[in-house]
Amino acid sequence: MNIGEIGAVLRRRWYVMAPLTLCGVLAGAQLYQSVPVSYQSQSSVALLDSAAVAQLAPAFGNPIANAGGSLVVTADVLIRTLSGADAARDLHGLGVTDPYTVGFAANASGPMLTLTVTGTNRAKVLKETSLLTDFAGEQLNALQAAAKVQPAYFVQTAPVVLPQTPKPQLKTRYQQVLAVLIAGLVAGFTASFVLESMLAGRRRRREAAAAAAGTAPRVRRRTRHRELDATALLTGYLGLAFFIPSNLTLPGLGGVGTPANVFALLALFWYLATWLTGRIRPAPGTRLPRVVMWLLAVSVLASYLANASRGSSHKEVLGADRGLIGLLVWVSLVVLISAGIQDRARLDVLLRRAVVMGAVVAAIGYYDFFTATNIAEKISIPGLQSSVAQITTLDRGAFTRPRSTTAQPLEFGGMLALLLPFAIQQAFDPARAQLSRWRRWAPVALMGGALPLTVSRTSIIGALIVVLVMVPRWKPQRRWTTFGLLLGSVAVFKVLVPGLIGTITTLFASFVSNSDSSTQARTVKYSAIVPYLEERPLFGRGLGTFTPDLYFFTDNQYMLTLAEMGLLGLLALLALFLTGIHQGGAIRRLAADESDRELGQAFFASALVALVSAATFDALSFPMFAGMFFLTIAAGGSYLGFIRRAAPEPRNVESPCLPTAQLPTAPLQPTQLQPAP
C-alpha cells in the first residue's frame, strides 16, 4: 500500500477519522485550559572550608570536611540527606509542599549544589526556594554537630545564586497536550483502517457470491501510484540512522528521539494500515523473531509497572517513558523486516544497502582518525538538539578515537563488527561476481580497517569473532589467502600508523593483568549493581531509568538489564542473542548452495558479536547499534523462512520416496528402458 492509497482510505472513512481527531483536539484544548502552569525557581549554594581547617588540623579536626579529601564528598552527603524522607518531612512542616530536587550544579567541577522547586503558585514557589536554601545550610550544620565537630571547623554554605524569580514551565504542558492530540490521531487512523478491512471483507464475500451466481462483479479501478514496500521504508530508516549523528534528537525525547527512530514508528503505521486492509500477510516460517520480541515486550512492560509502583523520581518516570518508545522502535524494525518483506530479492537489496551505508560511515571514521577531529560536532540540523552534553573527541594513547556519525567510539566499532560478516559474504557471493573487485571488496576493507582505528578492545574482539567463526568454514585455498591478507594488514598498519598495534597490544596485556583503570572501574561497578538487584530481582526498576546522572555508568548491557528489567529482562535479552545464533545455524544447515551456507554463517557470526559485545558496553543504549542488531535478528528470521520454504521435504518411514513435485524431471536414457521378460 502506497501513500496515495493510505490517503484514499482516510478520505473514504472521513466520518471515522474526523470525529476521533476532533475529540483529540477538544481534549487537548480542555487539558490546556484545565492544567495549571507550573513555575520553577532555582538557587545555588557552594560549600566552603572553614578558616580553621586550612591550618594544621588537630586530632579532633573536621571528619566531614576531609571525607575523601574533597568537599565534593561532603556535598554528596548533603544531597543525599536533603533527598531523604526525614528531610522531606521536616521541609513539609516548614511549608515546602511542592516537589523539589537537590543535585550537583551542571558543568561545575567543585562542591556546588543546585536547589530547584516546582509548583503552580509563583509566589509560593519563590518562598519555598528560599526556605529550601536556608534549610540546606541548617542540615549541613546539624550533620557536623552530630559528628561532634567543633564550630570553628564547620564547613559553611555560601549562596552563589539567590532564589530566582519563578519561570513558567510550558514544555511539560505542551507535551501533555501533544500526547492527547497524537492519541486522537492514532485512534482515528486505526479505527479507519479497521473499518476499511471489515468493509473490504464484506465486499469480497459479495463478489464471490455474485461470481458463483454467474453475475459479473463490478471492476474497481486501481490507482497508478508507485507501490511502496517495506524495503523502501527501511532504506529511508537506514539513511537517517547512518547519516544523521545519533546524538542529534528531537527535543524532549532524549536518546530515543532520533529522526531514524521517529521514521521507524511512522513506518509501523504503514504496516498496520497495509495489514488491516489485507494487502500483506506475514510470510510463513518467520514467526520466531516476533515471538522473542513479545518476550522482550512483556519484560519491558513489567519493569515499567514496577517503576510506577515504587515512587520513582520524575527523571526516572521520563526515562521509563523513553524506554517504551525505544521498545516500539525495536518492534517496528522486527515486524517490518520479518513480516513486511515478502520477496527474498528485496531482502537481499536491504542487506546490500545496509552494508554500503555502513562502509560510508566507516570512511567518515577514517577522516576523524587522521584529522584528529569529530565530524559529528560540525553537523547541526535545525529542530534537533544533542542528547549528549559536551561531545568531544576521545583519545587513547597518541590516537584520536573516531566515532563518525555514532554517539561513541564503542558504538562505532560495535556497529561495524555487526555488519562486517555480511560485507564478507556479499563479496564472495557468486551472484555479484559480475561486479568489479573494488565494488565487492571496498566495504570489507573500509569496515575491517576502521575497527583497529577505534583503539578499543570491543572492536578487536568483534573482528576476531568474525574471523574465528567464518574462516574455518572456508576452503583451504581461501583460508590461507585470508591469513596472508590479515598478516599483510597488520604490517600495513605498523607502517602507516606507527604505535597503533603496540597500543592495542598494551590494552589487552593490561586487561589480562588487571592493571587497566577502565577494567577495574567496570569490575567495581558489578558489585554496586547487587543492592539494586536484591531490591527488585524479578522485574527491575524500569527500562531507561538507570541513567548515569542518577546512578552510574554500567558499561555492561547484562548488568544494566539486571538493574532495569531484572531476571526476566535478562532472560529476554539472552533469548534474543540465542535466537540470532540459532537462525544463523539453521540457515546454514538447511541451505541448498554454498552462498546460502555462507549467509547463515554471517548471521551466526553477527549474533555472536552482539552476544559478546553486550558484556563490554551498554550496547542497546546506543540507537545505531541497537537498530542494526534488531535489523539483523529480523533479517535472519526472514531468510530462515525463505530457505525453509525452498528446502525439500525430508523423507520418513511412511513416505520414503520424494514427493511427486520433487521428483527429478530428467528424461530416462535409452539404456534404462528394459523389455519385459
PDB file of C-alpha atoms in Angstrom, residues 101-270:
ATOM      1  CA  THR A 101      15.183  18.434  43.763  1.00  0.00           C
ATOM      2  CA  VAL A 102      18.740  18.796  45.007  1.00  0.00           C
ATOM      3  CA  GLY A 103      21.774  17.907  42.900  1.00  0.00           C
ATOM      4  CA  PHE A 104      25.199  18.962  41.745  1.00  0.00           C
ATOM      5  CA  ALA A 105      25.231  22.093  39.615  1.00  0.00           C
ATOM      6  CA  ALA A 106      25.600  21.431  35.894  1.00  0.00           C
ATOM      7  CA  ASN A 107      29.095  21.900  34.429  1.00  0.00           C
ATOM      8  CA  ALA A 108      30.555  22.596  37.881  1.00  0.00           C
ATOM      9  CA  SER A 109      33.829  20.987  38.949  1.00  0.00           C
ATOM     10  CA  GLY A 110      33.566  21.899  42.630  1.00  0.00           C
ATOM     11  CA  PRO A 111      31.133  21.297  45.516  1.00  0.00           C
ATOM     12  CA  MET A 112      28.290  23.433  44.140  1.00  0.00           C
ATOM     13  CA  LEU A 113      24.632  22.447  44.572  1.00  0.00           C
ATOM     14  CA  THR A 114      21.512  23.475  42.643  1.00  0.00           C
ATOM     15  CA  LEU A 115      18.200  23.557  44.537  1.00  0.00           C
ATOM     16  CA  THR A 116      15.023  23.502  42.426  1.00  0.00           C
ATOM     17  CA  VAL A 117      11.368  23.855  43.441  1.00  0.00           C
ATOM     18  CA  THR A 118       8.466  23.355  41.014  1.00  0.00           C
ATOM     19  CA  GLY A 119       4.864  24.344  41.717  1.00  0.00           C
ATOM     20  CA  THR A 120       1.792  26.100  40.339  1.00  0.00           C
ATOM     21  CA  ASN A 121       1.834  29.183  42.617  1.00  0.00           C
ATOM     22  CA  ARG A 122       4.540  31.634  41.579  1.00  0.00           C
ATOM     23  CA  ALA A 123       4.849  33.434  44.937  1.00  0.00           C
ATOM     24  CA  LYS A 124       4.768  30.199  46.927  1.00  0.00           C
ATOM     25  CA  VAL A 125       7.476  28.623  44.755  1.00  0.00           C
ATOM     26  CA  LEU A 126       9.792  31.589  45.385  1.00  0.00           C
ATOM     27  CA  LYS A 127       9.207  31.388  49.133  1.00  0.00           C
ATOM     28  CA  GLU A 128       9.776  27.621  49.177  1.00  0.00           C
ATOM     29  CA  THR A 129      13.061  28.027  47.304  1.00  0.00           C
ATOM     30  CA  SER A 130      14.297  30.441  49.960  1.00  0.00           C
ATOM     31  CA  LEU A 131      13.230  28.042  52.733  1.00  0.00           C
ATOM     32  CA  LEU A 132      14.994  25.136  50.994  1.00  0.00           C
ATOM     33  CA  THR A 133      18.193  27.174  50.604  1.00  0.00           C
ATOM     34  CA  ASP A 134      18.256  28.072  54.296  1.00  0.00           C
ATOM     35  CA  PHE A 135      17.376  24.515  55.272  1.00  0.00           C
ATOM     36  CA  ALA A 136      20.380  23.183  53.337  1.00  0.00           C
ATOM     37  CA  GLY A 137      22.754  25.214  55.495  1.00  0.00           C
ATOM     38  CA  GLU A 138      20.970  24.142  58.680  1.00  0.00           C
ATOM     39  CA  GLN A 139      21.172  20.466  57.702  1.00  0.00           C
ATOM     40  CA  LEU A 140      24.900  20.746  56.973  1.00  0.00           C
ATOM     41  CA  ASN A 141      25.475  22.274  60.405  1.00  0.00           C
ATOM     42  CA  ALA A 142      23.337  19.559  62.027  1.00  0.00           C
ATOM     43  CA  LEU A 143      25.393  16.836  60.315  1.00  0.00           C
ATOM     44  CA  GLN A 144      28.628  18.315  61.592  1.00  0.00           C
ATOM     45  CA  ALA A 145      27.255  18.855  65.071  1.00  0.00           C
ATOM     46  CA  ALA A 146      26.143  15.220  65.185  1.00  0.00           C
ATOM     47  CA  ALA A 147      29.722  14.241  64.291  1.00  0.00           C
ATOM     48  CA  LYS A 148      30.948  16.368  67.257  1.00  0.00           C
ATOM     49  CA  VAL A 149      32.828  18.802  65.062  1.00  0.00           C
ATOM     50  CA  GLN A 150      33.856  21.996  66.785  1.00  0.00           C
ATOM     51  CA  PRO A 151      32.069  25.054  65.344  1.00  0.00           C
ATOM     52  CA  ALA A 152      35.407  26.559  64.302  1.00  0.00           C
ATOM     53  CA  TYR A 153      35.843  23.699  61.834  1.00  0.00           C
ATOM     54  CA  PHE A 154      32.337  23.762  60.365  1.00  0.00           C
ATOM     55  CA  VAL A 155      32.016  23.663  56.579  1.00  0.00           C
ATOM     56  CA  GLN A 156      29.857  26.596  55.534  1.00  0.00           C
ATOM     57  CA  THR A 157      27.252  27.049  52.789  1.00  0.00           C
ATOM     58  CA  ALA A 158      27.539  30.196  50.723  1.00  0.00           C
ATOM     59  CA  PRO A 159      24.668  31.208  48.397  1.00  0.00           C
ATOM     60  CA  VAL A 160      26.076  31.705  44.912  1.00  0.00           C
ATOM     61  CA  VAL A 161      22.784  32.237  43.071  1.00  0.00           C
ATOM     62  CA  LEU A 162      19.939  33.641  45.141  1.00  0.00           C
ATOM     63  CA  PRO A 163      16.425  32.182  44.623  1.00  0.00           C
ATOM     64  CA  GLN A 164      15.429  33.199  41.124  1.00  0.00           C
ATOM     65  CA  THR A 165      12.106  34.593  40.003  1.00  0.00           C
ATOM     66  CA  PRO A 166       9.976  31.544  39.107  1.00  0.00           C
ATOM     67  CA  LYS A 167       9.714  30.903  35.383  1.00  0.00           C
ATOM     68  CA  PRO A 168       6.735  29.217  33.717  1.00  0.00           C
ATOM     69  CA  GLN A 169       7.407  25.656  32.562  1.00  0.00           C
ATOM     70  CA  LEU A 170       5.277  25.382  29.435  1.00  0.00           C
ATOM     71  CA  LYS A 171       7.192  22.467  27.928  1.00  0.00           C
ATOM     72  CA  THR A 172       5.506  19.814  30.084  1.00  0.00           C
ATOM     73  CA  ARG A 173       2.104  21.348  29.406  1.00  0.00           C
ATOM     74  CA  TYR A 174       2.658  21.299  25.647  1.00  0.00           C
ATOM     75  CA  GLN A 175       3.926  17.721  25.808  1.00  0.00           C
ATOM     76  CA  GLN A 176       0.729  16.599  27.539  1.00  0.00           C
ATOM     77  CA  VAL A 177      -1.458  18.393  25.002  1.00  0.00           C
ATOM     78  CA  LEU A 178       0.567  16.938  22.128  1.00  0.00           C
ATOM     79  CA  ALA A 179       0.244  13.440  23.596  1.00  0.00           C
ATOM     80  CA  VAL A 180      -3.562  13.775  23.658  1.00  0.00           C
ATOM     81  CA  LEU A 181      -3.602  15.037  20.053  1.00  0.00           C
ATOM     82  CA  ILE A 182      -1.408  12.144  18.914  1.00  0.00           C
ATOM     83  CA  ALA A 183      -3.671   9.685  20.753  1.00  0.00           C
ATOM     84  CA  GLY A 184      -6.689  11.072  18.880  1.00  0.00           C
ATOM     85  CA  LEU A 185      -4.933  10.839  15.519  1.00  0.00           C
ATOM     86  CA  VAL A 186      -3.734   7.282  16.189  1.00  0.00           C
ATOM     87  CA  ALA A 187      -7.217   6.214  17.292  1.00  0.00           C
ATOM     88  CA  GLY A 188      -8.780   7.724  14.176  1.00  0.00           C
ATOM     89  CA  PHE A 189      -6.149   6.189  11.915  1.00  0.00           C
ATOM     90  CA  THR A 190      -6.510   2.710  13.416  1.00  0.00           C
ATOM     91  CA  ALA A 191     -10.307   2.794  13.501  1.00  0.00           C
ATOM     92  CA  SER A 192     -10.456   3.964   9.850  1.00  0.00           C
ATOM     93  CA  PHE A 193      -8.402   1.030   8.638  1.00  0.00           C
ATOM     94  CA  VAL A 194     -10.216  -1.464  10.858  1.00  0.00           C
ATOM     95  CA  LEU A 195     -13.490  -0.333   9.304  1.00  0.00           C
ATOM     96  CA  GLU A 196     -11.946  -0.430   5.830  1.00  0.00           C
ATOM     97  CA  SER A 197     -10.799  -4.000   6.458  1.00  0.00           C
ATOM     98  CA  MET A 198     -14.272  -5.065   7.620  1.00  0.00           C
ATOM     99  CA  LEU A 199     -15.998  -3.462   4.631  1.00  0.00           C
ATOM    100  CA  ALA A 200     -13.420  -4.890   2.230  1.00  0.00           C
ATOM    101  CA  GLY A 201     -14.074  -8.386   3.614  1.00  0.00           C
ATOM    102  CA  ARG A 202     -17.819  -7.906   3.164  1.00  0.00           C
ATOM    103  CA  ARG A 203     -17.268  -6.678  -0.395  1.00  0.00           C
ATOM    104  CA  ARG A 204     -15.122  -9.700  -1.255  1.00  0.00           C
ATOM    105  CA  ARG A 205     -17.810 -12.041   0.054  1.00  0.00           C
ATOM    106  CA  ARG A 206     -20.440 -10.301  -2.072  1.00  0.00           C
ATOM    107  CA  GLU A 207     -18.238 -10.509  -5.157  1.00  0.00           C
ATOM    108  CA  ALA A 208     -17.629 -14.205  -4.508  1.00  0.00           C
ATOM    109  CA  ALA A 209     -21.393 -14.779  -4.178  1.00  0.00           C
ATOM    110  CA  ALA A 210     -22.031 -12.819  -7.378  1.00  0.00           C
ATOM    111  CA  ALA A 211     -19.398 -14.844  -9.213  1.00  0.00           C
ATOM    112  CA  ALA A 212     -20.998 -18.075  -8.006  1.00  0.00           C
ATOM    113  CA  ALA A 213     -24.381 -16.841  -9.255  1.00  0.00           C
ATOM    114  CA  GLY A 214     -22.935 -16.011 -12.668  1.00  0.00           C
ATOM    115  CA  THR A 215     -23.136 -12.248 -12.267  1.00  0.00           C
ATOM    116  CA  ALA A 216     -20.055 -10.347 -13.395  1.00  0.00           C
ATOM    117  CA  PRO A 217     -18.601  -8.397 -10.453  1.00  0.00           C
ATOM    118  CA  ARG A 218     -18.006  -4.691 -10.780  1.00  0.00           C
ATOM    119  CA  VAL A 219     -14.408  -3.918 -11.771  1.00  0.00           C
ATOM    120  CA  ARG A 220     -12.711  -1.433  -9.476  1.00  0.00           C
ATOM    121  CA  ARG A 221     -10.146   0.952 -10.882  1.00  0.00           C
ATOM    122  CA  ARG A 222      -6.676   0.685  -9.440  1.00  0.00           C
ATOM    123  CA  THR A 223      -4.567   3.650  -8.525  1.00  0.00           C
ATOM    124  CA  ARG A 224      -1.465   4.354 -10.555  1.00  0.00           C
ATOM    125  CA  HIS A 225       0.735   5.279  -7.659  1.00  0.00           C
ATOM    126  CA  ARG A 226       4.067   3.565  -7.314  1.00  0.00           C
ATOM    127  CA  GLU A 227       3.908   0.661  -4.897  1.00  0.00           C
ATOM    128  CA  LEU A 228       5.583   1.292  -1.552  1.00  0.00           C
ATOM    129  CA  ASP A 229       7.097  -1.692   0.229  1.00  0.00           C
ATOM    130  CA  ALA A 230       8.897  -2.397   3.489  1.00  0.00           C
ATOM    131  CA  THR A 231      12.337  -2.393   1.845  1.00  0.00           C
ATOM    132  CA  ALA A 232      11.866   1.163   0.603  1.00  0.00           C
ATOM    133  CA  LEU A 233      10.772   2.341   4.034  1.00  0.00           C
ATOM    134  CA  LEU A 234      13.634   0.553   5.764  1.00  0.00           C
ATOM    135  CA  THR A 235      16.067   2.119   3.312  1.00  0.00           C
ATOM    136  CA  GLY A 236      14.834   5.503   4.498  1.00  0.00           C
ATOM    137  CA  TYR A 237      15.394   4.381   8.073  1.00  0.00           C
ATOM    138  CA  LEU A 238      18.949   3.279   7.272  1.00  0.00           C
ATOM    139  CA  GLY A 239      19.742   6.590   5.597  1.00  0.00           C
ATOM    140  CA  LEU A 240      18.543   8.568   8.615  1.00  0.00           C
ATOM    141  CA  ALA A 241      20.258   6.223  11.084  1.00  0.00           C
ATOM    142  CA  PHE A 242      23.641   6.221   9.353  1.00  0.00           C
ATOM    143  CA  PHE A 243      23.987   9.796   8.115  1.00  0.00           C
ATOM    144  CA  ILE A 244      22.384  11.884  10.873  1.00  0.00           C
ATOM    145  CA  PRO A 245      24.582  11.767  14.004  1.00  0.00           C
ATOM    146  CA  SER A 246      22.856   9.575  16.559  1.00  0.00           C
ATOM    147  CA  ASN A 247      23.330  12.176  19.301  1.00  0.00           C
ATOM    148  CA  LEU A 248      21.005  14.602  17.440  1.00  0.00           C
ATOM    149  CA  THR A 249      17.450  14.052  18.644  1.00  0.00           C
ATOM    150  CA  LEU A 250      14.086  15.776  18.792  1.00  0.00           C
ATOM    151  CA  PRO A 251      13.740  17.977  21.897  1.00  0.00           C
ATOM    152  CA  GLY A 252      12.209  16.261  24.910  1.00  0.00           C
ATOM    153  CA  LEU A 253      12.685  12.677  23.686  1.00  0.00           C
ATOM    154  CA  GLY A 254      16.253  12.085  24.809  1.00  0.00           C
ATOM    155  CA  GLY A 255      18.395   9.448  23.131  1.00  0.00           C
ATOM    156  CA  VAL A 256      15.432   7.595  21.558  1.00  0.00           C
ATOM    157  CA  GLY A 257      14.206  10.670  19.695  1.00  0.00           C
ATOM    158  CA  THR A 258      16.494  10.329  16.672  1.00  0.00           C
ATOM    159  CA  PRO A 259      14.929  11.054  13.256  1.00  0.00           C
ATOM    160  CA  ALA A 260      15.552   7.417  12.294  1.00  0.00           C
ATOM    161  CA  ASN A 261      13.554   6.142  15.282  1.00  0.00           C
ATOM    162  CA  VAL A 262      10.678   8.514  14.580  1.00  0.00           C
ATOM    163  CA  PHE A 263      10.683   7.358  10.943  1.00  0.00           C
ATOM    164  CA  ALA A 264      10.569   3.715  12.097  1.00  0.00           C
ATOM    165  CA  LEU A 265       7.473   4.451  14.207  1.00  0.00           C
ATOM    166  CA  LEU A 266       5.755   6.075  11.211  1.00  0.00           C
ATOM    167  CA  ALA A 267       6.684   3.057   9.085  1.00  0.00           C
ATOM    168  CA  LEU A 268       4.948   0.850  11.657  1.00  0.00           C
ATOM    169  CA  PHE A 269       1.718   2.748  10.955  1.00  0.00           C
ATOM    170  CA  TRP A 270       2.183   1.970   7.254  1.00  0.00           C
TER     171      TRP A 270
END
